[in-house]
Amino acid sequence: MFAHALLCALFSGSMLVNCDVIAELPQGTVQGTYKTSYGGKNYSAFEGIPYAKPPVDKLRFEEPQPAEKWNGVLVADKSYVCTSFIPFPMVRGVMGTEDCLYVYVYVPRMKISKEENLDVVVHIHGGAFMLGAPMYMADPTFIMDQNVVYVSFNYRLGVLGFLSTEDDVVPGNNGLKDQSLALKWIKDNIKYFGGNPNSITLTGLSAGAASVHYHYLSPWSKGLFHRGFSQSGTSLQHWALVEEPLLKAQTVARNLSCTIESTRPMVDCLKKIDAEDLVMGILPLFVFIDSVPFTTFGPVVEKGSNPFPARPALQIAQGGKVQDVPWVVSNVKDEGLMPAGLFMMMKKLEELNRRWDEIMPYALDINSTVDDNDKKDVITKVRKYYFKEESLSPDNLDSLAELFSDRGFLVDAEKAIRAHSKAVKSPVYYYLFNYVLQIPAMFKGTKKGVAHSDDGRILFKIFGTPSKLPKDDEKNDETSDWIYNFLCIFKVSRDIVSKPKMNGVEWKPVDPASEEIDYLNILSPDDISMGKIKELAHNSFWNSLPIKENDKIL
């Protein structure tokens, strides 16, 4: 640190040493860089601060351990991607590094002051618990136009983050435990960046949204945040809980010539496998386009001695073991365009139609939750309900999207909203995003609609979002300003507790005693209203099926 101070004294005013972008942490001194927001605002960026020891070698598959101190000055100008399998044809393969547990802090100032006490927004990236990284799915460019400290971080993914042996050897959920350790790091250190450790809003999209909800339910994260925002995901989604994790771990081990006779020697063997080979070892688990099932390794109900969740999420919520802080939940109109649009883009609709009985138990994630003698009947009923007697084709892609919207998002989101609102005194808010953005669709060949992640794309910039947002026909460039209103609504406790408004419309919380759900209906920046809805989707149909999950777990 003395050497750095000397340089600052000798070269003050020089671009060689930027002495203003410095934060003094208990771990050591960290130096950031300057970046520019979407609106042209300069801000300080600290990218790549370790919050945990590298989870490599003996620490692979182990619970995260806090990072150690460092000597000298850490120049925080690097972004990381956790090792993961990328299934898309144009980039198919393994990406990232095991040494990836880093945090990224962005401050809306060119000089850091511990006296600022700014509100803090933390974002957990999505990616089905299998892929993704802040640099691709949580870019600060848009949000740093706001007067908040913004934080994102990596967490272990796929088999490296969520392998479970259903015992104390590898209980599971290390990716979620990484998140909790990152949240603790933020709580302990954000004051050194001018952030308020008592005003932390936890946000997430898709798998990140489900993660947010899991942190409400886990003792690991108690007291580490003060309000939450789940965009298109809760812990009750079928893809947010993996069944038969030991069987999946054994399948990977067998594929890599490791013993499966007992869990300890199996894990010892898997720890010695090259990371890329280990990640590619999951391929036998897929039955369709290296993407189905969508989550091969993810959160589990632990059987270890220090569980993240010890029981299924709905049971925890119904038992009242929930952090009692405000929660915002959302969905977009056409959630199921992902994966329906992906299947169409890859020209796989005909194959899906032909192999329906073989693929759909995995695509709908019922292979382990429906008895074998009921699977054919369930899949047949689903097909008839959504397609009548038609064959699957581009002409009825809407029906496929509706199917995946209902099964993947809306039915279980409603269960989560209802159970959570009954378990807490704090308000639970819900909105439906029906606004078709004036930016290109994520997947070519899909119909124009409101696709999964659209509301998140202009809040936390995701890959594929244009660097310059196109002008809306009527509102010019106000779309991004308008979506920021969400942040202004819930980032400060006094706002969310005291009747928040969107475009002048009072946003009413969900009434846990009502049969109807109060929701904010967003049709455009100028067309926002409160509505009531009895069911978010075709609940009655899905609840009639013998799927053993959530409220039907025996």
Coordinates of C-alpha atoms in Angstrom, one line a residue:
M1 CA 0.0 0.0 0.0
F2 CA 2.9 2.4 0.7
A3 CA 4.2 1.9 -2.8
H4 CA 0.8 2.7 -4.2
A5 CA 0.6 5.9 -2.1
L6 CA 4.0 6.9 -3.2
L7 CA 3.0 6.5 -6.8
C8 CA -0.1 8.6 -6.2
A9 CA 2.0 11.3 -4.7
L10 CA 4.6 11.3 -7.5
F11 CA 2.2 11.0 -10.4
S12 CA -0.9 12.8 -9.2
G13 CA -2.8 14.1 -12.2
S14 CA -1.2 11.5 -14.4
M15 CA -3.3 8.9 -16.3
L16 CA -0.7 6.3 -15.4
V17 CA -2.0 6.0 -11.8
N18 CA -5.7 6.6 -11.0
C19 CA -5.7 7.2 -7.3
D20 CA -9.4 8.1 -7.0
V21 CA -10.7 4.6 -8.0
I22 CA -9.4 3.0 -4.8
A23 CA -11.2 1.0 -2.1
E24 CA -9.6 -0.1 1.1
L25 CA -11.0 -3.4 2.2
P26 CA -10.2 -5.7 5.1
Q27 CA -8.9 -8.1 2.4
G28 CA -6.5 -5.5 1.0
T29 CA -6.4 -2.5 -1.4
V30 CA -8.4 -2.7 -4.6
Q31 CA -8.1 -0.4 -7.6
G32 CA -10.8 -0.1 -10.2
T33 CA -11.3 1.6 -13.6
Y34 CA -13.6 4.1 -15.1
K35 CA -16.5 3.2 -17.4
T36 CA -19.3 5.0 -19.1
S37 CA -23.0 4.2 -18.7
Y38 CA -25.7 4.1 -21.5
G39 CA -26.6 7.7 -20.8
G40 CA -23.0 8.9 -20.8
K41 CA -22.4 8.9 -17.1
N42 CA -18.9 8.0 -15.8
Y43 CA -18.7 5.5 -13.0
S44 CA -16.1 3.4 -11.2
A45 CA -15.9 -0.3 -11.9
F46 CA -14.2 -2.9 -9.6
E47 CA -14.3 -6.1 -11.6
G48 CA -13.0 -9.4 -10.3
I49 CA -12.6 -9.2 -6.5
P50 CA -12.3 -12.7 -5.0
Y51 CA -15.0 -13.5 -2.4
A52 CA -14.1 -17.2 -2.1
K53 CA -11.0 -19.3 -2.4
P54 CA -10.7 -20.9 -5.9
P55 CA -12.9 -24.0 -5.8
V56 CA -10.3 -26.2 -7.4
D57 CA -8.4 -29.5 -6.7
K58 CA -9.4 -30.6 -3.1
L59 CA -12.0 -27.7 -2.9
R60 CA -13.9 -28.9 -6.0
F61 CA -17.5 -30.0 -4.9
E62 CA -16.9 -28.5 -1.5
E63 CA -18.7 -25.7 0.3
P64 CA -17.2 -22.3 -0.6
Q65 CA -14.5 -20.9 1.8
P66 CA -14.0 -17.1 2.2
A67 CA -11.2 -15.6 0.2
E68 CA -7.9 -14.8 1.9
K69 CA -6.2 -11.4 2.2
W70 CA -3.8 -10.2 -0.5
N71 CA -0.7 -8.2 -0.5
G72 CA -0.2 -5.0 -2.5
V73 CA -2.9 -3.6 -4.7
L74 CA -5.4 -5.8 -6.5
V75 CA -6.2 -4.3 -9.9
A76 CA -9.8 -5.2 -10.4
D77 CA -10.2 -5.1 -14.2
K78 CA -11.1 -8.7 -15.1
S79 CA -14.3 -10.6 -15.7
Y80 CA -14.7 -14.3 -15.3
V81 CA -17.0 -17.1 -16.5
C82 CA -17.5 -20.3 -14.4
T83 CA -16.8 -23.5 -16.3
S84 CA -20.0 -24.6 -18.1
F85 CA -21.3 -26.5 -21.1
I86 CA -22.6 -24.2 -23.9
P87 CA -25.3 -26.2 -25.9
F88 CA -25.9 -23.8 -28.7
P89 CA -24.7 -25.1 -32.1
M90 CA -22.7 -22.0 -33.1
V91 CA -20.7 -22.1 -29.8
R92 CA -21.1 -25.6 -28.6
G93 CA -18.5 -26.7 -26.1
V94 CA -17.0 -25.8 -22.7
M95 CA -16.5 -22.2 -21.6
G96 CA -14.9 -20.7 -18.6
T97 CA -12.6 -21.5 -15.7
E98 CA -13.0 -23.2 -12.3
D99 CA -11.3 -20.3 -10.6
C100 CA -14.3 -18.0 -11.0
L101 CA -15.7 -16.9 -7.6
Y102 CA -15.4 -13.2 -8.1
V103 CA -17.6 -10.2 -7.4
Y104 CA -18.1 -7.0 -9.5
V105 CA -18.9 -3.7 -7.9
Y106 CA -20.0 -0.6 -9.7
V107 CA -20.2 2.9 -8.1
P108 CA -21.9 5.9 -9.7
R109 CA -19.0 8.1 -8.8
M110 CA -15.5 8.8 -10.1
K111 CA -14.2 9.0 -6.6
I112 CA -15.1 6.5 -3.9
S113 CA -16.3 7.8 -0.5
K114 CA -17.3 5.6 2.4
E115 CA -19.7 8.3 3.5
E116 CA -22.0 8.0 0.5
N117 CA -24.3 5.3 2.0
L118 CA -26.0 4.7 -1.4
D119 CA -28.7 2.1 -1.9
V120 CA -27.3 -1.2 -3.2
V121 CA -28.7 -3.4 -6.0
V122 CA -27.3 -7.0 -6.3
H123 CA -28.1 -9.1 -9.3
I124 CA -27.9 -12.9 -9.7
H125 CA -27.6 -13.9 -13.3
G126 CA -29.7 -16.6 -14.9
G127 CA -28.9 -19.6 -17.2
A128 CA -30.9 -22.6 -15.9
F129 CA -28.2 -23.1 -13.2
M130 CA -26.1 -24.5 -16.0
L131 CA -24.5 -21.6 -17.8
G132 CA -24.1 -17.8 -17.8
A133 CA -22.0 -15.1 -16.3
P134 CA -22.4 -11.4 -15.2
M135 CA -20.3 -10.3 -18.2
Y136 CA -23.0 -11.7 -20.5
M137 CA -26.2 -11.5 -18.5
A138 CA -25.8 -8.7 -15.9
D139 CA -23.9 -5.9 -17.7
P140 CA -23.9 -2.6 -15.7
T141 CA -24.2 -0.3 -18.8
F142 CA -28.0 0.5 -18.3
I143 CA -28.4 0.4 -14.6
M144 CA -25.4 2.7 -13.9
D145 CA -27.4 5.6 -15.1
Q146 CA -29.0 5.3 -11.7
N147 CA -27.6 6.6 -8.4
V148 CA -27.1 3.1 -6.8
V149 CA -24.1 0.9 -6.1
Y150 CA -24.6 -2.2 -8.4
V151 CA -23.1 -5.6 -7.6
S152 CA -23.0 -8.9 -9.5
F153 CA -21.0 -12.1 -9.0
N154 CA -20.2 -15.5 -10.4
Y155 CA -21.3 -18.8 -8.8
R156 CA -20.5 -22.3 -9.7
L157 CA -22.7 -23.9 -12.4
G158 CA -23.9 -27.3 -13.6
V159 CA -22.1 -30.4 -12.4
L160 CA -19.4 -28.3 -10.7
G161 CA -21.9 -26.2 -8.7
F162 CA -24.7 -28.5 -8.1
L163 CA -23.5 -32.1 -8.0
S164 CA -25.1 -34.0 -5.1
T165 CA -24.5 -37.4 -3.7
E166 CA -27.5 -37.1 -1.4
D167 CA -25.3 -37.4 1.7
D168 CA -22.6 -35.5 3.6
V169 CA -20.0 -36.4 1.0
V170 CA -21.4 -33.7 -1.4
P171 CA -24.8 -32.6 -0.1
G172 CA -25.3 -30.3 -3.0
N173 CA -26.3 -26.7 -3.7
N174 CA -22.8 -25.4 -3.7
G175 CA -23.8 -22.8 -6.4
L176 CA -26.4 -21.4 -4.0
K177 CA -24.0 -21.5 -1.1
D178 CA -21.5 -19.5 -3.3
Q179 CA -24.3 -17.0 -3.7
S180 CA -24.8 -16.8 0.0
L181 CA -21.1 -16.3 0.6
A182 CA -21.1 -13.5 -2.0
L183 CA -24.0 -11.9 -0.3
K184 CA -22.1 -12.0 3.0
W185 CA -19.1 -10.5 1.3
I186 CA -21.3 -7.7 0.0
K187 CA -22.9 -7.1 3.4
D188 CA -19.5 -6.9 5.1
N189 CA -17.7 -4.9 2.4
I190 CA -20.1 -2.7 0.5
K191 CA -19.6 0.2 2.9
Y192 CA -16.1 0.6 1.7
F193 CA -17.5 1.4 -1.8
G194 CA -20.0 3.9 -0.5
G195 CA -22.9 1.4 -0.4
N196 CA -25.4 1.1 2.4
P197 CA -25.2 -2.4 3.9
N198 CA -28.6 -1.9 5.4
S199 CA -30.3 -1.2 2.0
I200 CA -29.6 -4.2 -0.2
T201 CA -32.0 -5.2 -2.9
L202 CA -31.5 -8.7 -4.2
T203 CA -32.5 -9.2 -7.9
G204 CA -32.4 -12.0 -10.3
L205 CA -33.7 -13.2 -13.7
S206 CA -34.8 -16.7 -14.5
A207 CA -32.6 -19.1 -12.5
G208 CA -31.3 -16.0 -10.8
A209 CA -34.9 -15.2 -9.9
A210 CA -35.4 -18.6 -8.5
S211 CA -32.2 -18.2 -6.6
V212 CA -33.5 -14.9 -5.0
H213 CA -36.5 -16.9 -3.8
Y214 CA -34.3 -19.6 -2.4
H215 CA -32.5 -17.0 -0.3
Y216 CA -35.8 -16.1 1.3
L217 CA -36.1 -19.7 2.4
S218 CA -32.6 -20.6 3.6
P219 CA -31.0 -19.9 6.9
W220 CA -27.7 -19.5 5.0
S221 CA -28.9 -16.1 3.7
K222 CA -30.8 -14.7 6.7
G223 CA -30.3 -11.0 7.2
L224 CA -28.1 -10.5 4.1
F225 CA -30.7 -8.5 2.0
H226 CA -33.6 -6.3 2.6
R227 CA -35.9 -6.7 -0.3
G228 CA -36.0 -9.0 -3.4
F229 CA -37.1 -9.0 -7.0
S230 CA -37.6 -12.2 -9.0
Q231 CA -38.1 -11.7 -12.7
S232 CA -39.5 -14.8 -14.3
G233 CA -38.6 -17.4 -11.7
T234 CA -39.3 -18.8 -8.2
S235 CA -38.0 -21.7 -6.2
L236 CA -41.2 -23.6 -7.1
Q237 CA -40.5 -23.8 -10.8
H238 CA -40.0 -27.4 -11.9
W239 CA -36.6 -26.5 -13.4
A240 CA -35.5 -25.0 -10.0
L241 CA -35.4 -28.4 -8.2
V242 CA -33.6 -31.4 -9.5
E243 CA -34.8 -34.9 -8.6
E244 CA -32.6 -38.0 -8.3
P245 CA -29.3 -36.1 -8.2
L246 CA -27.3 -39.1 -7.1
L247 CA -28.4 -41.1 -10.2
K248 CA -27.3 -38.2 -12.4
A249 CA -24.0 -38.0 -10.6
Q250 CA -23.5 -41.7 -11.1
T251 CA -24.3 -41.4 -14.8
V252 CA -21.6 -38.8 -15.2
A253 CA -19.1 -40.8 -13.1
R254 CA -19.8 -43.9 -15.2
N255 CA -19.2 -42.0 -18.4
L256 CA -15.8 -40.8 -17.0
S257 CA -14.8 -44.3 -15.9
C258 CA -15.1 -43.5 -12.2
T259 CA -16.5 -46.0 -9.7
I260 CA -20.1 -45.6 -8.5
E261 CA -20.0 -48.3 -5.8
S262 CA -19.9 -45.7 -3.0
T263 CA -20.0 -41.9 -3.0
R264 CA -16.7 -41.0 -1.4
P265 CA -14.4 -42.9 -3.9
M266 CA -16.7 -41.7 -6.7
V267 CA -16.2 -38.0 -5.7
D268 CA -12.5 -38.5 -5.1
C269 CA -12.3 -39.8 -8.7
L270 CA -14.4 -36.9 -10.1
K271 CA -12.1 -34.4 -8.3
K272 CA -9.2 -35.6 -10.4
I273 CA -11.0 -35.3 -13.8
D274 CA -10.0 -32.4 -16.0
A275 CA -12.7 -29.7 -15.7
E276 CA -13.5 -29.7 -19.4
D277 CA -13.9 -33.5 -19.5
L278 CA -16.0 -33.4 -16.4
V279 CA -18.4 -30.8 -17.9
M280 CA -18.6 -32.8 -21.2
G281 CA -19.3 -35.9 -19.1
I282 CA -22.9 -34.7 -18.6
L283 CA -23.8 -35.3 -22.3
P284 CA -25.4 -38.7 -21.7
L285 CA -28.0 -36.9 -19.6
F286 CA -29.5 -35.0 -22.6
V287 CA -32.1 -36.6 -24.8
F288 CA -32.6 -33.7 -27.3
I289 CA -30.3 -31.0 -28.8
D290 CA -27.9 -31.0 -25.8
S291 CA -30.5 -28.9 -24.0
V292 CA -33.3 -31.2 -22.8
P293 CA -33.7 -31.6 -19.9
F294 CA -33.0 -27.9 -19.4
T295 CA -31.5 -28.3 -15.9
T296 CA -29.5 -31.5 -15.4
F297 CA -27.8 -30.2 -12.3
G298 CA -29.4 -27.6 -10.1
P299 CA -30.8 -27.0 -6.6
V300 CA -31.8 -30.1 -4.6
V301 CA -33.4 -30.9 -1.2
E302 CA -30.3 -31.7 0.8
K303 CA -29.8 -34.7 3.0
G304 CA -26.6 -33.4 4.6
S305 CA -26.0 -32.0 8.0
N306 CA -25.9 -28.3 7.1
P307 CA -28.6 -28.0 4.3
F308 CA -29.3 -24.9 2.2
P309 CA -32.9 -26.1 2.0
A310 CA -33.7 -29.1 4.1
R311 CA -37.2 -29.4 2.7
P312 CA -39.0 -28.7 -0.5
A313 CA -39.6 -24.9 -1.0
L314 CA -43.4 -25.0 -0.8
Q315 CA -43.2 -26.9 2.5
I316 CA -40.8 -24.2 3.9
A317 CA -43.0 -21.4 2.8
Q318 CA -46.1 -23.1 4.2
G319 CA -44.3 -23.6 7.5
G320 CA -43.6 -19.9 7.7
K321 CA -39.8 -20.2 7.6
V322 CA -39.4 -17.3 5.3
Q323 CA -37.4 -14.0 5.5
D324 CA -40.0 -11.4 6.1
V325 CA -38.9 -8.7 3.7
P326 CA -40.7 -7.3 0.6
W327 CA -40.7 -9.4 -2.6
V328 CA -41.5 -8.4 -6.2
V329 CA -42.3 -11.2 -8.6
S330 CA -42.9 -10.9 -12.3
N331 CA -43.6 -12.8 -15.5
V332 CA -43.7 -11.8 -19.2
K333 CA -46.6 -12.6 -21.5
D334 CA -44.8 -15.2 -23.7
E335 CA -42.4 -16.9 -21.3
G336 CA -42.5 -20.1 -23.4
L337 CA -41.0 -18.5 -26.5
M338 CA -37.9 -19.9 -24.8
P339 CA -37.6 -22.8 -25.6
A340 CA -40.3 -22.9 -28.3
G341 CA -38.5 -20.3 -30.4
L342 CA -35.2 -22.1 -29.8
F343 CA -36.6 -25.4 -31.2
M344 CA -38.0 -23.5 -34.2
M345 CA -34.7 -21.6 -34.8
M346 CA -32.8 -24.9 -34.8
K347 CA -35.4 -26.5 -37.1
K348 CA -36.3 -29.1 -34.6
L349 CA -40.1 -28.9 -34.5
E350 CA -40.7 -31.8 -36.9
E351 CA -38.4 -34.0 -34.8
L352 CA -40.1 -32.9 -31.6
N353 CA -43.4 -33.7 -33.2
R354 CA -42.2 -37.2 -34.2
R355 CA -40.5 -38.0 -30.9
W356 CA -43.1 -36.3 -28.7
D357 CA -43.6 -39.3 -26.3
E358 CA -39.8 -39.8 -25.9
I359 CA -38.7 -36.1 -25.5
M360 CA -41.6 -34.4 -23.7
P361 CA -41.2 -36.3 -20.3
Y362 CA -37.8 -34.6 -20.1
A363 CA -38.8 -31.2 -21.7
L364 CA -41.6 -30.9 -19.2
D365 CA -39.5 -32.4 -16.4
I366 CA -41.9 -35.1 -15.4
N367 CA -39.6 -38.1 -16.0
S368 CA -38.9 -38.4 -12.3
T369 CA -42.1 -37.0 -10.9
V370 CA -44.7 -39.1 -12.7
D371 CA -45.1 -42.8 -12.3
D372 CA -43.9 -44.8 -15.3
N373 CA -47.3 -46.2 -16.0
D374 CA -48.8 -42.7 -16.1
K375 CA -46.2 -40.9 -18.3
K376 CA -47.7 -41.8 -21.6
D377 CA -51.2 -40.8 -20.5
V378 CA -49.9 -37.4 -19.1
I379 CA -48.0 -36.6 -22.3
T380 CA -50.9 -37.5 -24.5
K381 CA -53.3 -35.3 -22.4
V382 CA -50.9 -32.4 -22.6
R383 CA -50.6 -32.7 -26.4
K384 CA -54.4 -32.9 -26.8
Y385 CA -55.0 -30.0 -24.5
Y386 CA -52.7 -27.6 -26.3
F387 CA -52.8 -28.9 -29.9
K388 CA -56.1 -30.7 -30.2
E389 CA -55.6 -33.0 -33.1
E390 CA -53.0 -30.9 -34.9
S391 CA -49.4 -31.9 -35.6
L392 CA -46.7 -29.6 -34.2
S393 CA -45.6 -27.0 -36.8
P394 CA -44.5 -23.4 -37.2
D395 CA -48.2 -22.5 -37.7
N396 CA -49.0 -23.4 -34.1
L397 CA -45.8 -22.3 -32.4
D398 CA -48.1 -20.1 -30.2
S399 CA -49.6 -23.2 -28.7
L400 CA -46.1 -24.7 -27.9
A401 CA -45.1 -21.4 -26.4
E402 CA -48.2 -21.3 -24.2
L403 CA -47.6 -24.9 -23.1
F404 CA -44.1 -24.0 -21.9
S405 CA -45.3 -20.7 -20.4
D406 CA -47.8 -22.6 -18.3
R407 CA -45.7 -25.5 -17.3
G408 CA -42.3 -23.7 -17.0
F409 CA -43.4 -20.5 -15.3
L410 CA -47.0 -19.4 -14.6
V411 CA -48.6 -22.3 -12.8
D412 CA -45.9 -22.7 -10.2
A413 CA -45.3 -18.9 -10.0
E414 CA -48.9 -18.6 -8.7
K415 CA -48.3 -21.2 -6.1
A416 CA -45.2 -19.4 -4.9
I417 CA -46.9 -16.0 -4.8
R418 CA -49.9 -17.4 -2.8
A419 CA -47.8 -19.4 -0.4
H420 CA -45.2 -16.7 0.2
S421 CA -47.8 -13.9 0.7
K422 CA -49.5 -16.0 3.4
A423 CA -46.2 -16.7 5.2
V424 CA -45.0 -13.0 5.6
K425 CA -46.3 -9.7 6.8
S426 CA -44.2 -7.8 4.3
P427 CA -45.9 -6.9 0.9
V428 CA -45.6 -9.2 -2.1
Y429 CA -46.0 -7.4 -5.5
Y430 CA -46.7 -9.0 -8.8
Y431 CA -46.6 -7.7 -12.4
L432 CA -47.2 -9.1 -15.9
F433 CA -45.1 -7.5 -18.6
N434 CA -47.1 -7.4 -21.9
Y435 CA -45.0 -4.8 -23.7
V436 CA -43.4 -5.8 -27.0
L437 CA -40.0 -4.2 -27.0
Q438 CA -38.7 -2.4 -30.0
I439 CA -35.5 -4.5 -30.0
P440 CA -34.7 -7.7 -31.9
A441 CA -36.0 -11.0 -30.7
M442 CA -33.5 -13.2 -28.8
F443 CA -34.3 -16.1 -31.2
K444 CA -34.6 -15.7 -35.0
G445 CA -37.7 -17.2 -36.5
T446 CA -40.0 -16.7 -33.5
K447 CA -43.1 -14.6 -33.7
K448 CA -43.0 -11.1 -32.4
G449 CA -43.9 -11.3 -28.7
V450 CA -42.9 -10.7 -25.2
A451 CA -40.2 -13.3 -24.7
H452 CA -38.6 -14.7 -21.5
S453 CA -36.1 -12.1 -20.1
D454 CA -37.4 -9.2 -22.1
D455 CA -38.2 -7.0 -19.1
G456 CA -34.7 -7.8 -17.7
R457 CA -32.9 -7.1 -20.9
I458 CA -33.3 -3.3 -20.5
L459 CA -32.6 -3.3 -16.8
F460 CA -29.6 -5.5 -16.5
K461 CA -28.1 -5.6 -20.0
I462 CA -28.0 -9.1 -21.5
F463 CA -26.1 -10.4 -24.5
G464 CA -28.1 -9.8 -27.7
T465 CA -29.4 -6.4 -26.4
P466 CA -28.3 -3.6 -28.8
S467 CA -25.7 -1.3 -27.4
K468 CA -28.0 1.5 -28.5
L469 CA -31.7 0.9 -27.8
P470 CA -33.8 1.7 -30.8
K471 CA -36.3 4.5 -30.5
D472 CA -39.9 3.5 -29.8
D473 CA -42.4 4.9 -32.4
E474 CA -44.2 7.0 -29.8
K475 CA -41.9 7.3 -26.8
N476 CA -38.6 7.8 -28.6
D477 CA -35.8 6.8 -26.3
E478 CA -37.9 6.6 -23.1
T479 CA -38.3 2.9 -22.9
S480 CA -35.1 2.5 -20.8
D481 CA -36.0 5.4 -18.6
W482 CA -39.4 4.0 -17.9
I483 CA -38.2 0.5 -17.0
Y484 CA -35.8 2.1 -14.5
N485 CA -38.9 3.1 -12.6
F486 CA -39.0 -0.5 -11.3
L487 CA -35.6 0.1 -9.6
C488 CA -36.8 3.4 -8.1
I489 CA -39.9 1.7 -6.7
F490 CA -38.4 -1.1 -4.7
K491 CA -34.8 -0.1 -4.0
V492 CA -35.7 2.0 -0.9
S493 CA -37.7 0.4 1.8
R494 CA -39.9 3.4 2.5
D495 CA -41.0 3.4 -1.1
I496 CA -42.0 -0.2 -1.4
V497 CA -43.7 -0.3 2.0
S498 CA -45.7 2.9 1.4
K499 CA -47.8 2.4 -1.7
P500 CA -45.4 2.3 -4.7
K501 CA -46.5 3.7 -8.0
M502 CA -45.7 3.0 -11.6
N503 CA -46.5 5.9 -14.0
G504 CA -48.9 7.3 -11.5
V505 CA -50.8 4.0 -10.9
E506 CA -50.7 2.7 -7.3
W507 CA -49.3 -0.8 -7.2
K508 CA -51.3 -2.8 -4.8
P509 CA -49.7 -5.9 -3.1
V510 CA -51.1 -9.4 -3.4
D511 CA -53.9 -10.0 -0.8
P512 CA -53.2 -13.4 0.7
A513 CA -56.9 -13.7 1.7
S514 CA -58.3 -13.2 -1.7
E515 CA -59.0 -15.8 -4.4
E516 CA -57.8 -13.3 -7.0
I517 CA -54.2 -12.0 -7.5
D518 CA -53.8 -8.2 -7.7
Y519 CA -51.2 -7.5 -10.4
L520 CA -49.8 -4.6 -12.3
N521 CA -50.6 -5.0 -16.0
I522 CA -48.0 -3.4 -18.2
L523 CA -49.0 -3.0 -21.8
S524 CA -46.8 -0.1 -22.7
P525 CA -45.0 2.8 -20.9
D526 CA -48.3 4.7 -21.2
D527 CA -50.7 1.9 -20.6
I528 CA -50.3 0.6 -17.1
S529 CA -53.1 -0.5 -14.8
M530 CA -54.0 -2.6 -11.8
G531 CA -55.9 -5.8 -12.5
K532 CA -57.2 -8.9 -10.8
I533 CA -56.8 -12.5 -12.1
K534 CA -58.0 -15.8 -10.6
E535 CA -55.5 -18.0 -12.4
L536 CA -52.3 -17.0 -14.1
A537 CA -52.5 -20.0 -16.5
H538 CA -54.4 -23.3 -17.1
N539 CA -53.9 -24.3 -13.5
S540 CA -56.9 -26.6 -13.3
F541 CA -55.6 -28.7 -16.1
W542 CA -52.0 -29.0 -14.7
N543 CA -53.2 -29.6 -11.2
S544 CA -55.3 -32.5 -12.4
L545 CA -52.2 -34.3 -13.6
P546 CA -50.4 -36.8 -11.3
I547 CA -47.1 -34.8 -11.1
K548 CA -45.5 -35.3 -7.7
E549 CA -44.0 -31.9 -6.9
N550 CA -44.7 -28.9 -4.8
D551 CA -48.2 -29.4 -3.2
K552 CA -48.3 -33.1 -4.4
I553 CA -45.0 -34.3 -2.8
L554 CA -45.9 -37.2 -0.6

